[in-house]
mmCIF file of C-alpha atoms in Angstrom:
data_model
loop_
_atom_site.group_PDB
_atom_site.id
_atom_site.type_symbol
_atom_site.label_atom_id
_atom_site.label_comp_id
_atom_site.label_asym_id
_atom_site.label_seq_id
_atom_site.Cartn_x
_atom_site.Cartn_y
_atom_site.Cartn_z
ATOM 1 C CA GLU A 1 16.228 6.952 9.157
ATOM 2 C CA ALA A 2 15.365 6.410 5.452
ATOM 3 C CA GLN A 3 18.030 8.149 3.456
ATOM 4 C CA VAL A 4 20.269 8.318 0.541
ATOM 5 C CA THR A 5 23.996 8.842 1.334
ATOM 6 C CA GLN A 6 26.911 10.077 -0.891
ATOM 7 C CA ASN A 7 30.442 10.128 -0.256
ATOM 8 C CA PRO A 8 32.644 12.249 -0.460
ATOM 9 C CA ARG A 9 30.590 15.398 -0.150
ATOM 10 C CA TYR A 10 33.427 17.457 -1.521
ATOM 11 C CA LEU A 11 36.340 16.405 -3.841
ATOM 12 C CA ILE A 12 39.088 18.363 -5.510
ATOM 13 C CA THR A 13 41.278 16.182 -7.918
ATOM 14 C CA VAL A 14 43.389 16.537 -10.990
ATOM 15 C CA THR A 15 42.761 15.579 -14.565
ATOM 16 C CA GLY A 16 43.150 11.920 -15.257
ATOM 17 C CA LYS A 17 43.112 10.616 -11.713
ATOM 18 C CA LYS A 18 40.372 7.973 -11.367
ATOM 19 C CA LEU A 19 37.792 8.525 -8.735
ATOM 20 C CA THR A 20 34.609 6.974 -7.391
ATOM 21 C CA VAL A 21 31.646 8.607 -5.893
ATOM 22 C CA THR A 22 29.719 6.248 -3.638
ATOM 23 C CA CYS A 23 25.973 6.198 -3.214
ATOM 24 C CA SER A 24 23.974 4.141 -0.939
ATOM 25 C CA GLN A 25 20.325 3.874 -0.044
ATOM 26 C CA ASN A 26 18.582 2.066 2.970
ATOM 27 C CA MET A 27 15.023 1.924 1.522
ATOM 28 C CA ASN A 28 15.381 -1.136 -0.480
ATOM 29 C CA HIS A 29 14.714 0.840 -3.644
ATOM 30 C CA GLU A 30 14.989 -0.714 -6.957
ATOM 31 C CA TYR A 31 15.637 2.376 -8.996
ATOM 32 C CA MET A 32 18.800 4.471 -8.535
ATOM 33 C CA SER A 33 19.987 7.346 -10.712
ATOM 34 C CA TRP A 34 22.979 9.815 -10.976
ATOM 35 C CA TYR A 35 22.475 13.427 -11.971
ATOM 36 C CA ARG A 36 24.871 16.380 -12.510
ATOM 37 C CA GLN A 37 23.863 20.008 -11.851
ATOM 38 C CA ASP A 38 25.413 22.851 -13.623
ATOM 39 C CA PRO A 39 24.513 26.566 -13.393
ATOM 40 C CA GLY A 40 21.890 27.478 -15.906
ATOM 41 C CA LEU A 41 21.268 23.946 -17.167
ATOM 42 C CA GLY A 42 19.254 22.366 -14.200
ATOM 43 C CA LEU A 43 19.915 18.721 -13.372
ATOM 44 C CA ARG A 44 20.806 16.327 -16.132
ATOM 45 C CA GLN A 45 20.601 12.562 -15.811
ATOM 46 C CA ILE A 46 23.909 10.605 -16.309
ATOM 47 C CA TYR A 47 23.014 7.065 -15.690
ATOM 48 C CA TYR A 48 20.186 5.119 -14.145
ATOM 49 C CA SER A 49 19.467 1.640 -12.863
ATOM 50 C CA MET A 50 16.143 -0.124 -12.819
ATOM 51 C CA ASN A 51 17.472 -2.914 -10.625
ATOM 52 C CA VAL A 52 20.564 -4.943 -9.638
ATOM 53 C CA GLU A 53 22.784 -5.606 -12.735
ATOM 54 C CA VAL A 54 20.584 -3.446 -14.981
ATOM 55 C CA THR A 55 21.948 -0.026 -15.855
ATOM 56 C CA ASP A 56 21.317 2.394 -18.754
ATOM 57 C CA LYS A 57 22.579 5.680 -20.086
ATOM 58 C CA GLY A 58 20.988 8.914 -19.312
ATOM 59 C CA ASP A 59 21.373 12.208 -21.177
ATOM 60 C CA VAL A 60 24.987 12.960 -20.397
ATOM 61 C CA PRO A 61 26.769 9.540 -19.937
ATOM 62 C CA GLU A 62 30.134 10.342 -21.654
ATOM 63 C CA GLY A 63 33.108 10.008 -19.307
ATOM 64 C CA TYR A 64 31.234 8.124 -16.663
ATOM 65 C CA LYS A 65 30.696 4.538 -15.623
ATOM 66 C CA VAL A 66 28.422 2.981 -13.112
ATOM 67 C CA SER A 67 27.802 -0.412 -11.613
ATOM 68 C CA ARG A 68 24.853 -2.112 -9.594
ATOM 69 C CA LYS A 69 26.037 -5.131 -7.961
ATOM 70 C CA GLU A 70 24.021 -4.710 -4.917
ATOM 71 C CA LYS A 71 20.581 -3.207 -4.529
ATOM 72 C CA ARG A 72 21.646 -0.567 -2.042
ATOM 73 C CA ASN A 73 24.822 0.722 -3.805
ATOM 74 C CA PHE A 74 25.299 2.630 -7.119
ATOM 75 C CA PRO A 75 28.776 4.164 -7.383
ATOM 76 C CA LEU A 76 29.609 6.633 -9.984
ATOM 77 C CA ILE A 77 33.054 6.155 -11.530
ATOM 78 C CA LEU A 78 35.075 8.783 -13.441
ATOM 79 C CA GLU A 79 37.905 6.832 -15.040
ATOM 80 C CA SER A 80 39.857 9.879 -16.441
ATOM 81 C CA PRO A 81 38.262 12.965 -15.003
ATOM 82 C CA SER A 82 38.515 16.215 -17.095
ATOM 83 C CA PRO A 83 37.834 19.771 -16.047
ATOM 84 C CA ASN A 84 34.413 19.687 -17.921
ATOM 85 C CA GLN A 85 33.268 17.237 -15.255
ATOM 86 C CA THR A 86 33.504 19.805 -12.553
ATOM 87 C CA SER A 87 30.034 19.817 -11.285
ATOM 88 C CA LEU A 88 27.538 19.108 -8.471
ATOM 89 C CA TYR A 89 26.445 15.395 -8.456
ATOM 90 C CA PHE A 90 23.315 13.976 -6.964
ATOM 91 C CA CYS A 91 22.325 10.461 -6.465
ATOM 92 C CA ALA A 92 18.667 9.598 -6.203
ATOM 93 C CA SER A 93 16.469 6.505 -5.583
ATOM 94 C CA SER A 94 12.824 5.501 -5.799
ATOM 95 C CA LEU A 95 10.815 2.389 -5.087
ATOM 96 C CA SER A 96 10.657 1.481 -8.695
ATOM 97 C CA GLY A 97 11.242 3.057 -12.169
ATOM 98 C CA TYR A 98 7.601 3.999 -12.277
ATOM 99 C CA SER A 99 7.259 5.397 -8.754
ATOM 100 C CA TYR A 100 6.420 8.923 -8.512
ATOM 101 C CA GLU A 101 8.841 10.164 -5.902
ATOM 102 C CA GLN A 102 12.675 10.140 -6.017
ATOM 103 C CA TYR A 103 14.726 10.619 -2.854
ATOM 104 C CA PHE A 104 17.886 12.580 -3.344
ATOM 105 C CA GLY A 105 21.176 12.363 -1.608
ATOM 106 C CA PRO A 106 23.048 15.541 -0.226
ATOM 107 C CA GLY A 107 25.134 16.057 -3.266
ATOM 108 C CA THR A 108 28.804 15.815 -4.084
ATOM 109 C CA ARG A 109 30.779 19.023 -5.189
ATOM 110 C CA LEU A 110 33.478 17.769 -7.684
ATOM 111 C CA THR A 111 36.217 20.025 -8.855
ATOM 112 C CA VAL A 112 38.737 18.702 -11.529
ATOM 113 C CA THR A 113 41.774 20.899 -12.047
ATOM 114 C CA ALA B 1 12.123 15.102 -27.386
ATOM 115 C CA GLN B 2 10.756 15.509 -23.909
ATOM 116 C CA THR B 3 11.460 18.897 -22.426
ATOM 117 C CA VAL B 4 10.663 21.075 -19.478
ATOM 118 C CA THR B 5 10.761 24.903 -19.822
ATOM 119 C CA GLN B 6 10.908 27.286 -17.034
ATOM 120 C CA SER B 7 10.727 30.684 -18.523
ATOM 121 C CA GLN B 8 11.683 32.773 -15.532
ATOM 122 C CA PRO B 9 15.294 32.523 -14.504
ATOM 123 C CA GLU B 10 14.747 34.796 -11.500
ATOM 124 C CA MET B 11 11.798 36.106 -9.641
ATOM 125 C CA SER B 12 11.263 38.184 -6.580
ATOM 126 C CA VAL B 13 8.528 38.421 -4.064
ATOM 127 C CA GLN B 14 7.683 40.595 -0.878
ATOM 128 C CA GLU B 15 7.328 38.628 2.265
ATOM 129 C CA ALA B 16 3.702 37.663 2.851
ATOM 130 C CA GLU B 17 2.762 38.116 -0.900
ATOM 131 C CA THR B 18 1.922 35.525 -3.375
ATOM 132 C CA VAL B 19 4.173 34.490 -6.307
ATOM 133 C CA THR B 20 3.587 32.145 -9.256
ATOM 134 C CA LEU B 21 6.414 30.248 -11.025
ATOM 135 C CA SER B 22 5.727 29.082 -14.417
ATOM 136 C CA CYS B 23 6.593 25.732 -16.138
ATOM 137 C CA THR B 24 5.625 24.210 -19.402
ATOM 138 C CA TYR B 25 6.702 20.665 -20.777
ATOM 139 C CA ASP B 26 6.506 18.908 -23.995
ATOM 140 C CA THR B 27 5.342 15.208 -24.162
ATOM 141 C CA SER B 28 3.547 12.749 -26.147
ATOM 142 C CA GLU B 29 2.867 10.536 -23.075
ATOM 143 C CA SER B 30 -0.613 10.371 -21.471
ATOM 144 C CA ASP B 31 0.504 9.111 -18.103
ATOM 145 C CA TYR B 32 3.194 10.876 -16.047
ATOM 146 C CA TYR B 33 4.077 12.714 -12.972
ATOM 147 C CA LEU B 34 4.932 16.335 -12.469
ATOM 148 C CA PHE B 35 6.830 17.746 -9.569
ATOM 149 C CA TRP B 36 8.358 20.960 -8.106
ATOM 150 C CA TYR B 37 11.567 20.661 -6.195
ATOM 151 C CA LYS B 38 13.042 23.283 -3.929
ATOM 152 C CA GLN B 39 16.943 23.631 -3.625
ATOM 153 C CA PRO B 40 17.928 26.099 -0.800
ATOM 154 C CA PRO B 41 21.511 27.191 -0.417
ATOM 155 C CA SER B 42 22.238 23.849 1.328
ATOM 156 C CA ARG B 43 21.933 22.246 -2.030
ATOM 157 C CA GLN B 44 19.506 19.491 -0.791
ATOM 158 C CA MET B 45 16.708 18.764 -3.282
ATOM 159 C CA ILE B 46 13.441 18.968 -1.401
ATOM 160 C CA LEU B 47 10.191 17.683 -2.943
ATOM 161 C CA VAL B 48 7.554 20.652 -2.714
ATOM 162 C CA ILE B 49 4.597 19.151 -4.526
ATOM 163 C CA ARG B 50 3.672 16.521 -7.017
ATOM 164 C CA GLN B 51 0.919 15.859 -9.439
ATOM 165 C CA GLU B 52 -0.373 12.800 -11.233
ATOM 166 C CA ALA B 53 -1.282 13.570 -14.875
ATOM 167 C CA TYR B 54 -4.599 11.536 -14.573
ATOM 168 C CA LYS B 55 -5.849 13.649 -11.658
ATOM 169 C CA GLN B 56 -7.774 16.701 -12.683
ATOM 170 C CA GLN B 57 -7.730 18.252 -9.289
ATOM 171 C CA ASN B 58 -4.794 20.506 -8.704
ATOM 172 C CA ALA B 59 -2.442 19.363 -5.872
ATOM 173 C CA THR B 60 -2.088 21.563 -2.647
ATOM 174 C CA GLU B 61 0.413 21.226 0.119
ATOM 175 C CA ASN B 62 -0.058 23.974 2.769
ATOM 176 C CA ARG B 63 0.986 27.362 1.180
ATOM 177 C CA PHE B 64 1.987 25.652 -2.073
ATOM 178 C CA SER B 65 -0.434 24.800 -4.798
ATOM 179 C CA VAL B 66 -0.212 24.096 -8.486
ATOM 180 C CA ASN B 67 -2.251 24.952 -11.630
ATOM 181 C CA PHE B 68 -2.161 21.985 -13.819
ATOM 182 C CA GLN B 69 -3.337 22.490 -17.288
ATOM 183 C CA LYS B 70 -2.919 19.166 -19.081
ATOM 184 C CA ALA B 71 -4.031 20.187 -22.510
ATOM 185 C CA ALA B 72 -1.791 23.296 -22.474
ATOM 186 C CA LYS B 73 1.090 21.248 -20.813
ATOM 187 C CA SER B 74 1.431 23.744 -18.199
ATOM 188 C CA PHE B 75 2.280 23.189 -14.480
ATOM 189 C CA SER B 76 2.701 26.413 -12.478
ATOM 190 C CA LEU B 77 3.580 26.645 -8.745
ATOM 191 C CA LYS B 78 1.906 29.230 -6.510
ATOM 192 C CA ILE B 79 3.416 30.138 -3.157
ATOM 193 C CA SER B 80 1.056 31.942 -0.932
ATOM 194 C CA ASP B 81 2.111 34.023 2.184
ATOM 195 C CA SER B 82 5.720 33.902 1.121
ATOM 196 C CA GLN B 83 8.265 33.522 3.725
ATOM 197 C CA LEU B 84 12.012 34.342 3.894
ATOM 198 C CA GLY B 85 12.649 30.556 4.217
ATOM 199 C CA ASP B 86 11.084 30.175 0.551
ATOM 200 C CA ALA B 87 13.971 31.722 -0.947
ATOM 201 C CA ALA B 88 15.650 29.097 -3.103
ATOM 202 C CA MET B 89 16.053 27.632 -6.526
ATOM 203 C CA TYR B 90 12.849 25.987 -7.843
ATOM 204 C CA PHE B 91 12.929 23.189 -10.359
ATOM 205 C CA CYS B 92 9.969 21.862 -12.264
ATOM 206 C CA ALA B 93 10.323 18.240 -13.282
ATOM 207 C CA TYR B 94 8.427 15.697 -15.372
ATOM 208 C CA ARG B 95 8.570 11.987 -15.031
ATOM 209 C CA PRO B 96 7.213 9.548 -17.506
ATOM 210 C CA ARG B 97 9.870 7.139 -16.109
ATOM 211 C CA ASN B 98 13.121 9.106 -15.612
ATOM 212 C CA LEU B 99 13.103 12.659 -14.155
ATOM 213 C CA ILE B 100 13.495 15.515 -16.605
ATOM 214 C CA PHE B 101 14.296 18.906 -15.179
ATOM 215 C CA GLY B 102 13.760 22.409 -16.149
ATOM 216 C CA LYS B 103 16.653 24.852 -15.772
ATOM 217 C CA GLY B 104 15.198 26.421 -12.514
ATOM 218 C CA THR B 105 13.880 29.565 -11.172
ATOM 219 C CA LYS B 106 15.667 31.482 -8.546
ATOM 220 C CA LEU B 107 13.315 32.882 -6.081
ATOM 221 C CA SER B 108 14.122 35.885 -3.710
ATOM 222 C CA VAL B 109 11.929 36.884 -0.842
ATOM 223 C CA LYS B 110 12.203 40.504 0.327
ATOM 224 C CA PRO B 111 11.506 41.266 3.848
#
């Protein structure tokens, strides 16, 4: 089944404790992206990747890191999480940066206390 | 700056009736895509309908249709014969390359 998977689905952590949210797709997509969703703000892009080893900042990249060493994986790293990073996170992928449809993962609910 | 505006934070419709959700966007691009996504309580993002900017014909998917006015930069979603399962957050999105989302409209469906 073609899909985007994210792990974990739920995470509660404390300020300053490094964490990684994994994202993997099995569709051989070149383009992958991370979004955060906050009430009243919609979804905002954090980082995106046009292909392996090519990443770029989105609208809200502060406090996040990403890497794209393999085509299928695009982990989101929070080196020192803070409470304002409490949010719902989505990973998405598409065939290319210019393809019209993005496929979304199920979301990761992160709470930083 | 490229922006997407959904002016209705919440809307309500009676089951079996028709409702229209509004969306406007700001862009200087000539080639782009527009989307409506549905987010039910499960939080999954579900693509409802898409429109290519170069196509004049409005997209239709079963009970869902759009009214795309390129000159006015308007992209509204019409849901016909509303069903209880249509209750969700609806996000309008615009894509020259990266997806830019509006803030969403929460749709309630009354039985």
